[in-house]
PDB file of N, CA and C in Angstrom:
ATOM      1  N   UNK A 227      -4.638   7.039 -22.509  1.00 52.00           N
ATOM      2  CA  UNK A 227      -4.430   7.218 -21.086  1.00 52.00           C
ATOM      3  C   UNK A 227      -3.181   6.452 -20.676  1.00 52.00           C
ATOM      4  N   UNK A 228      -1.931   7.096 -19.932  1.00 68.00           N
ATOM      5  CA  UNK A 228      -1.053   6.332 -19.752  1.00 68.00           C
ATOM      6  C   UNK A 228      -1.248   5.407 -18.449  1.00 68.00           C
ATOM      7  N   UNK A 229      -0.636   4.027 -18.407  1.00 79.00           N
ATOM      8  CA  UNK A 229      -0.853   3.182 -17.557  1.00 79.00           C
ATOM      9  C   UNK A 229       0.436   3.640 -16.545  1.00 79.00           C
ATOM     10  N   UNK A 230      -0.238   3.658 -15.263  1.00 77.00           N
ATOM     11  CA  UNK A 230       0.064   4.161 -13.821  1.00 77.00           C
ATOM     12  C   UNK A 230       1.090   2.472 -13.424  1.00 77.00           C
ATOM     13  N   UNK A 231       1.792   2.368 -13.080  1.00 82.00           N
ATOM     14  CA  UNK A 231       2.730   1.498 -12.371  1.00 82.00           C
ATOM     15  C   UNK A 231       2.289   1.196 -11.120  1.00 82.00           C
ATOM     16  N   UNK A 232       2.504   0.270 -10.233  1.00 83.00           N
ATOM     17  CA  UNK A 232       2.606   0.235  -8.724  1.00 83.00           C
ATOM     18  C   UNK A 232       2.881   1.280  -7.947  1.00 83.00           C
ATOM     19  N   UNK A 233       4.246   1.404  -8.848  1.00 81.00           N
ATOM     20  CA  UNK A 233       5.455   1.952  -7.995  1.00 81.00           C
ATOM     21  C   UNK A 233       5.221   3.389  -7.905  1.00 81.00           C
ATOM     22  N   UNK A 234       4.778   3.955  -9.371  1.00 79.00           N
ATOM     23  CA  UNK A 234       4.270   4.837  -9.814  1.00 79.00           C
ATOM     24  C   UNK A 234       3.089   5.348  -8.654  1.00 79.00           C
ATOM     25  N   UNK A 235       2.412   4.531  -8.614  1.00 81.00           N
ATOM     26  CA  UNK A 235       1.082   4.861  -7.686  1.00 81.00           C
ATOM     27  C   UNK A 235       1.580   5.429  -6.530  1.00 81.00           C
ATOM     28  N   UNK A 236       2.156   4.320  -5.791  1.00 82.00           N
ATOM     29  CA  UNK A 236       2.656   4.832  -4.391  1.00 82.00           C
ATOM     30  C   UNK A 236       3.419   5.995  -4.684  1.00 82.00           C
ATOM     31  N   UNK A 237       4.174   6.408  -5.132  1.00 80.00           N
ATOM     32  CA  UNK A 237       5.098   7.401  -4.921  1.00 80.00           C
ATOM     33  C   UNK A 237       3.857   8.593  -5.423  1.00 80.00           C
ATOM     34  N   UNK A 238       3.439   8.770  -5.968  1.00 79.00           N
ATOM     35  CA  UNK A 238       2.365   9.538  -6.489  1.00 79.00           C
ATOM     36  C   UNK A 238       1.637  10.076  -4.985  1.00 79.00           C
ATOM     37  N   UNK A 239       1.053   8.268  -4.373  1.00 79.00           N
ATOM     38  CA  UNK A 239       0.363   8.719  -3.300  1.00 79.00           C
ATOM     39  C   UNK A 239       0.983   9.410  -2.159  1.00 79.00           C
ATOM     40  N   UNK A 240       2.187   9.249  -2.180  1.00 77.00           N
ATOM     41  CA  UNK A 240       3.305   9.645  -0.938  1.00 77.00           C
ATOM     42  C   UNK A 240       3.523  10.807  -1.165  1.00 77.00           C
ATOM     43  N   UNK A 241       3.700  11.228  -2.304  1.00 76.00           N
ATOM     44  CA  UNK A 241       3.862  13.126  -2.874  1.00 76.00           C
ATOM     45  C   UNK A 241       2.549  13.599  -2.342  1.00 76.00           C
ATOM     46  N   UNK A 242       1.444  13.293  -2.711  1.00 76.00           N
ATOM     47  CA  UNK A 242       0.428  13.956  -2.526  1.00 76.00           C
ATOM     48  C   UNK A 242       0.065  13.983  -0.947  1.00 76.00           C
ATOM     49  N   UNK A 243       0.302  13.179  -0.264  1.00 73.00           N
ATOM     50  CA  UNK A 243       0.941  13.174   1.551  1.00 73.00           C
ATOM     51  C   UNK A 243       1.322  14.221   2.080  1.00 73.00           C
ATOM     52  N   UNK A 244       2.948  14.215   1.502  1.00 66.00           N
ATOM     53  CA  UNK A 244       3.354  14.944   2.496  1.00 66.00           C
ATOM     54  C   UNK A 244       3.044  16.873   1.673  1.00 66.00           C
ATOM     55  N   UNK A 245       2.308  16.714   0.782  1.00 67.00           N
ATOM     56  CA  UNK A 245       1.921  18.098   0.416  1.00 67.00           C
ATOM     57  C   UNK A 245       0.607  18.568   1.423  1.00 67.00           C
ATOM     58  N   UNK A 246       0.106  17.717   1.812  1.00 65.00           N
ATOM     59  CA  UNK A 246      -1.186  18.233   2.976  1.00 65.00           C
ATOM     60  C   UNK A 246      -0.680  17.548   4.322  1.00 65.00           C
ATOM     61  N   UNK A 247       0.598  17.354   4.793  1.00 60.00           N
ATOM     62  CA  UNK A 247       1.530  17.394   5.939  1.00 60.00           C
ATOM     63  C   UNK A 247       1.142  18.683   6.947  1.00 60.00           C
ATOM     64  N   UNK A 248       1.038  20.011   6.386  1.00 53.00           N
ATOM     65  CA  UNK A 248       1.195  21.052   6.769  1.00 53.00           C
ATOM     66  C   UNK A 248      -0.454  21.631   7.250  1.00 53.00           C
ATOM     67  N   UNK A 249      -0.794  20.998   8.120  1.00 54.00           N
ATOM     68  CA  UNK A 249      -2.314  21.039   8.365  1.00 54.00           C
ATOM     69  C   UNK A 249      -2.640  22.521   8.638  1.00 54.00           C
ATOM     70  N   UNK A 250      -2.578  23.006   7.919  1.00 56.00           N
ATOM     71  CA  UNK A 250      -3.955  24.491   7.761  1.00 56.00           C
ATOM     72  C   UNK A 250      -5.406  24.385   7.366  1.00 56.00           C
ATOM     73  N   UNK A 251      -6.257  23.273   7.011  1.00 53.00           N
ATOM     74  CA  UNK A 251      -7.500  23.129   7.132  1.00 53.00           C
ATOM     75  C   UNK A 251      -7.986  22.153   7.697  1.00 53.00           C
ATOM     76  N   UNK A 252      -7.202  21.285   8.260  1.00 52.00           N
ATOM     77  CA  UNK A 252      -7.825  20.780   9.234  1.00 52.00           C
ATOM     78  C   UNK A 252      -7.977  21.371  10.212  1.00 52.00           C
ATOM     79  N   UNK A 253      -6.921  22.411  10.937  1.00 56.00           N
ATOM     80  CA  UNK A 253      -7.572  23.004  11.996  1.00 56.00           C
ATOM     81  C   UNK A 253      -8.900  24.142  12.161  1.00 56.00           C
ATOM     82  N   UNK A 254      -9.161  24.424  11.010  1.00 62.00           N
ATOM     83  CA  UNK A 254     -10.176  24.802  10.491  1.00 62.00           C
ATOM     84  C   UNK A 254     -11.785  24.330  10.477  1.00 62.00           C
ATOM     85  N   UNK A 255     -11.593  23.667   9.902  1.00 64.00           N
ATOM     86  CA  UNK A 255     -12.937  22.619   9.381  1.00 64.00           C
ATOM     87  C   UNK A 255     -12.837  21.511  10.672  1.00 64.00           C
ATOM     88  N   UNK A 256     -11.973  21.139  11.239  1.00 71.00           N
ATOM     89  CA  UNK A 256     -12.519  20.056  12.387  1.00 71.00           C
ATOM     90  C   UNK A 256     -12.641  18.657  11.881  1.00 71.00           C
ATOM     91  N   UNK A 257     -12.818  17.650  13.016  1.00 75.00           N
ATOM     92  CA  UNK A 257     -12.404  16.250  12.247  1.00 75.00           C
ATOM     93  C   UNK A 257     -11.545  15.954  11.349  1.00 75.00           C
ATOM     94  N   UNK A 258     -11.368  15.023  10.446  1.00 83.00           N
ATOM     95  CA  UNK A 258     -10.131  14.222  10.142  1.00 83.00           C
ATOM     96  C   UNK A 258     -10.862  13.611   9.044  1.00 83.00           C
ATOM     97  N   UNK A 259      -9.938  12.949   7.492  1.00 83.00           N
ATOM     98  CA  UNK A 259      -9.840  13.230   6.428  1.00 83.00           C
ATOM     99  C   UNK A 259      -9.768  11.736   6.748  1.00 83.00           C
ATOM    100  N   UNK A 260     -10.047  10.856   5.937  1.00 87.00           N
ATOM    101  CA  UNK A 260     -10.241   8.823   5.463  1.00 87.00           C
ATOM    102  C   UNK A 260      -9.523   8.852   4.134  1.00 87.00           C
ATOM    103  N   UNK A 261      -8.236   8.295   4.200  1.00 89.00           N
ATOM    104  CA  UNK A 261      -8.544   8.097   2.765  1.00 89.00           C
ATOM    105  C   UNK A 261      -8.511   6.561   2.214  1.00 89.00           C
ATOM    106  N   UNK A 262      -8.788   6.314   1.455  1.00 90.00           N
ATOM    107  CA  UNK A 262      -9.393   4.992   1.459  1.00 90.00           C
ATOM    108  C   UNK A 262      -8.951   4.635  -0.706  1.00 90.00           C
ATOM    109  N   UNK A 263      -8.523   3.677  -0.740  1.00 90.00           N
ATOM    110  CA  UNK A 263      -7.494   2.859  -2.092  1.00 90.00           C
ATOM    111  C   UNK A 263      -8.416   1.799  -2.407  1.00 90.00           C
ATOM    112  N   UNK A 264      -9.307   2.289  -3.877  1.00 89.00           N
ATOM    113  CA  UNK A 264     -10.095   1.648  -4.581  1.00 89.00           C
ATOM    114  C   UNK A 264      -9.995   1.360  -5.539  1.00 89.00           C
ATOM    115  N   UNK A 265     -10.261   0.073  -6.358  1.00 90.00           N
ATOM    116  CA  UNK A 265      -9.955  -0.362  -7.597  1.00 90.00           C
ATOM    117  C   UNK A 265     -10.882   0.223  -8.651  1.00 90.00           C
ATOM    118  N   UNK A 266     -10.239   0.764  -9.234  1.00 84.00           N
ATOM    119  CA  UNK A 266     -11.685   1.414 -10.659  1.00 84.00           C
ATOM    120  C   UNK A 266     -11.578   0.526 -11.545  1.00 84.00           C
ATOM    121  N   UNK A 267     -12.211   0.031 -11.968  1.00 85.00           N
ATOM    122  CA  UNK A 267     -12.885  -1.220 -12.846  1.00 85.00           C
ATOM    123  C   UNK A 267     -12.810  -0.237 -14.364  1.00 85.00           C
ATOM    124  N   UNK A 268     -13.375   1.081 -14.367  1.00 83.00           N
ATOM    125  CA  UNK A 268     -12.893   1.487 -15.456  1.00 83.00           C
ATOM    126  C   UNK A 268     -12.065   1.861 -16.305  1.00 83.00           C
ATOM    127  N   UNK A 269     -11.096   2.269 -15.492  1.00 78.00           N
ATOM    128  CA  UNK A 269     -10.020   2.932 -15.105  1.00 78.00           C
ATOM    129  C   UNK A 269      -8.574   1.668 -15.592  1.00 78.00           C
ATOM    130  N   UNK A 270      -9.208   0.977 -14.626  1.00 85.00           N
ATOM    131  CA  UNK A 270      -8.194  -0.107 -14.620  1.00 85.00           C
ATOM    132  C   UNK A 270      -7.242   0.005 -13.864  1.00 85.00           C
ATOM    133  N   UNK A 271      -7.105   1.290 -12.753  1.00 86.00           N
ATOM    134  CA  UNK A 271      -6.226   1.491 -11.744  1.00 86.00           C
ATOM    135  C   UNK A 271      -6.276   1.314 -10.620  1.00 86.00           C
ATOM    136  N   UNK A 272      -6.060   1.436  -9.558  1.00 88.00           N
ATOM    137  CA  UNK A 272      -6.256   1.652  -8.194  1.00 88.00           C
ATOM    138  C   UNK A 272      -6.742   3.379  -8.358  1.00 88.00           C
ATOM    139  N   UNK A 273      -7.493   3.805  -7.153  1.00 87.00           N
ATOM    140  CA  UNK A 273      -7.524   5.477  -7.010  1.00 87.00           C
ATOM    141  C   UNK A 273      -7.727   5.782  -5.867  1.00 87.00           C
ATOM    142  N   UNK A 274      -7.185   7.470  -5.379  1.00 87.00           N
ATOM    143  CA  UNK A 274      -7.514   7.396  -3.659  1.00 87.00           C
ATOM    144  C   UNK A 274      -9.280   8.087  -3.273  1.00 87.00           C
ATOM    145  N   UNK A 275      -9.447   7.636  -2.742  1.00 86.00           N
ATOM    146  CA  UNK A 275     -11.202   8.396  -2.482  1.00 86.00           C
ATOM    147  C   UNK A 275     -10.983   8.929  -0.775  1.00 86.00           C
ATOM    148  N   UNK A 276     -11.062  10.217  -0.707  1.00 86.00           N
ATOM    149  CA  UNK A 276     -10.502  10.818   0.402  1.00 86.00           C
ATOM    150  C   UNK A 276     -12.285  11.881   0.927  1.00 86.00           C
ATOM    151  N   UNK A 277     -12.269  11.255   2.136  1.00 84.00           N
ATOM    152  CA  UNK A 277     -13.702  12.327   2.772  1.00 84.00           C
ATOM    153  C   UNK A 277     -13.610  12.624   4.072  1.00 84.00           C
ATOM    154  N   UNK A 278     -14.513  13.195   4.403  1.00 80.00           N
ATOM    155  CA  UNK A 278     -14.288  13.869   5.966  1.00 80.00           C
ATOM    156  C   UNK A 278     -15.183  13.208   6.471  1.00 80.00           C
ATOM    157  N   UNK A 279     -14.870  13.003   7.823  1.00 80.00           N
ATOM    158  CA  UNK A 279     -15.587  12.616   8.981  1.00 80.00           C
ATOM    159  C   UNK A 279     -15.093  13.396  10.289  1.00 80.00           C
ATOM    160  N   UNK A 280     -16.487  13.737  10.517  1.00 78.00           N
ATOM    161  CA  UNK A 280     -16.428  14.876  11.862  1.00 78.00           C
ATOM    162  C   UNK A 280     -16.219  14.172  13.081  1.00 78.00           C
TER     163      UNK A 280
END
């Protein structure tokens, strides 16, 4: 498994941003998306955990 960088991460997380910029399911589905930066212990990385709340 290759090891993910900081820097790596963020820019990763920032791509994956502005690709759901263009809100076509949120106006859909209603309420708004959390995303929330957790350490995986297994992993050994940080990861994003993203859910809805109405």
């Amino acid at each position: 498994m290759p090891q993910i960088t900081r820097r790596g991460f963020v820019a990763t997380a920032l791509a994956a941003s502005a690709i759901r910029a263009v809100p076509f399911a949120g106006a859909k589905l209603g309420g708004r998306r959390i995303l929330t930066l957790v350490y995986d212990k297994s992993l050994g990385m940080m990861r994003a955990v993203e859910r809805w709340v109405p």
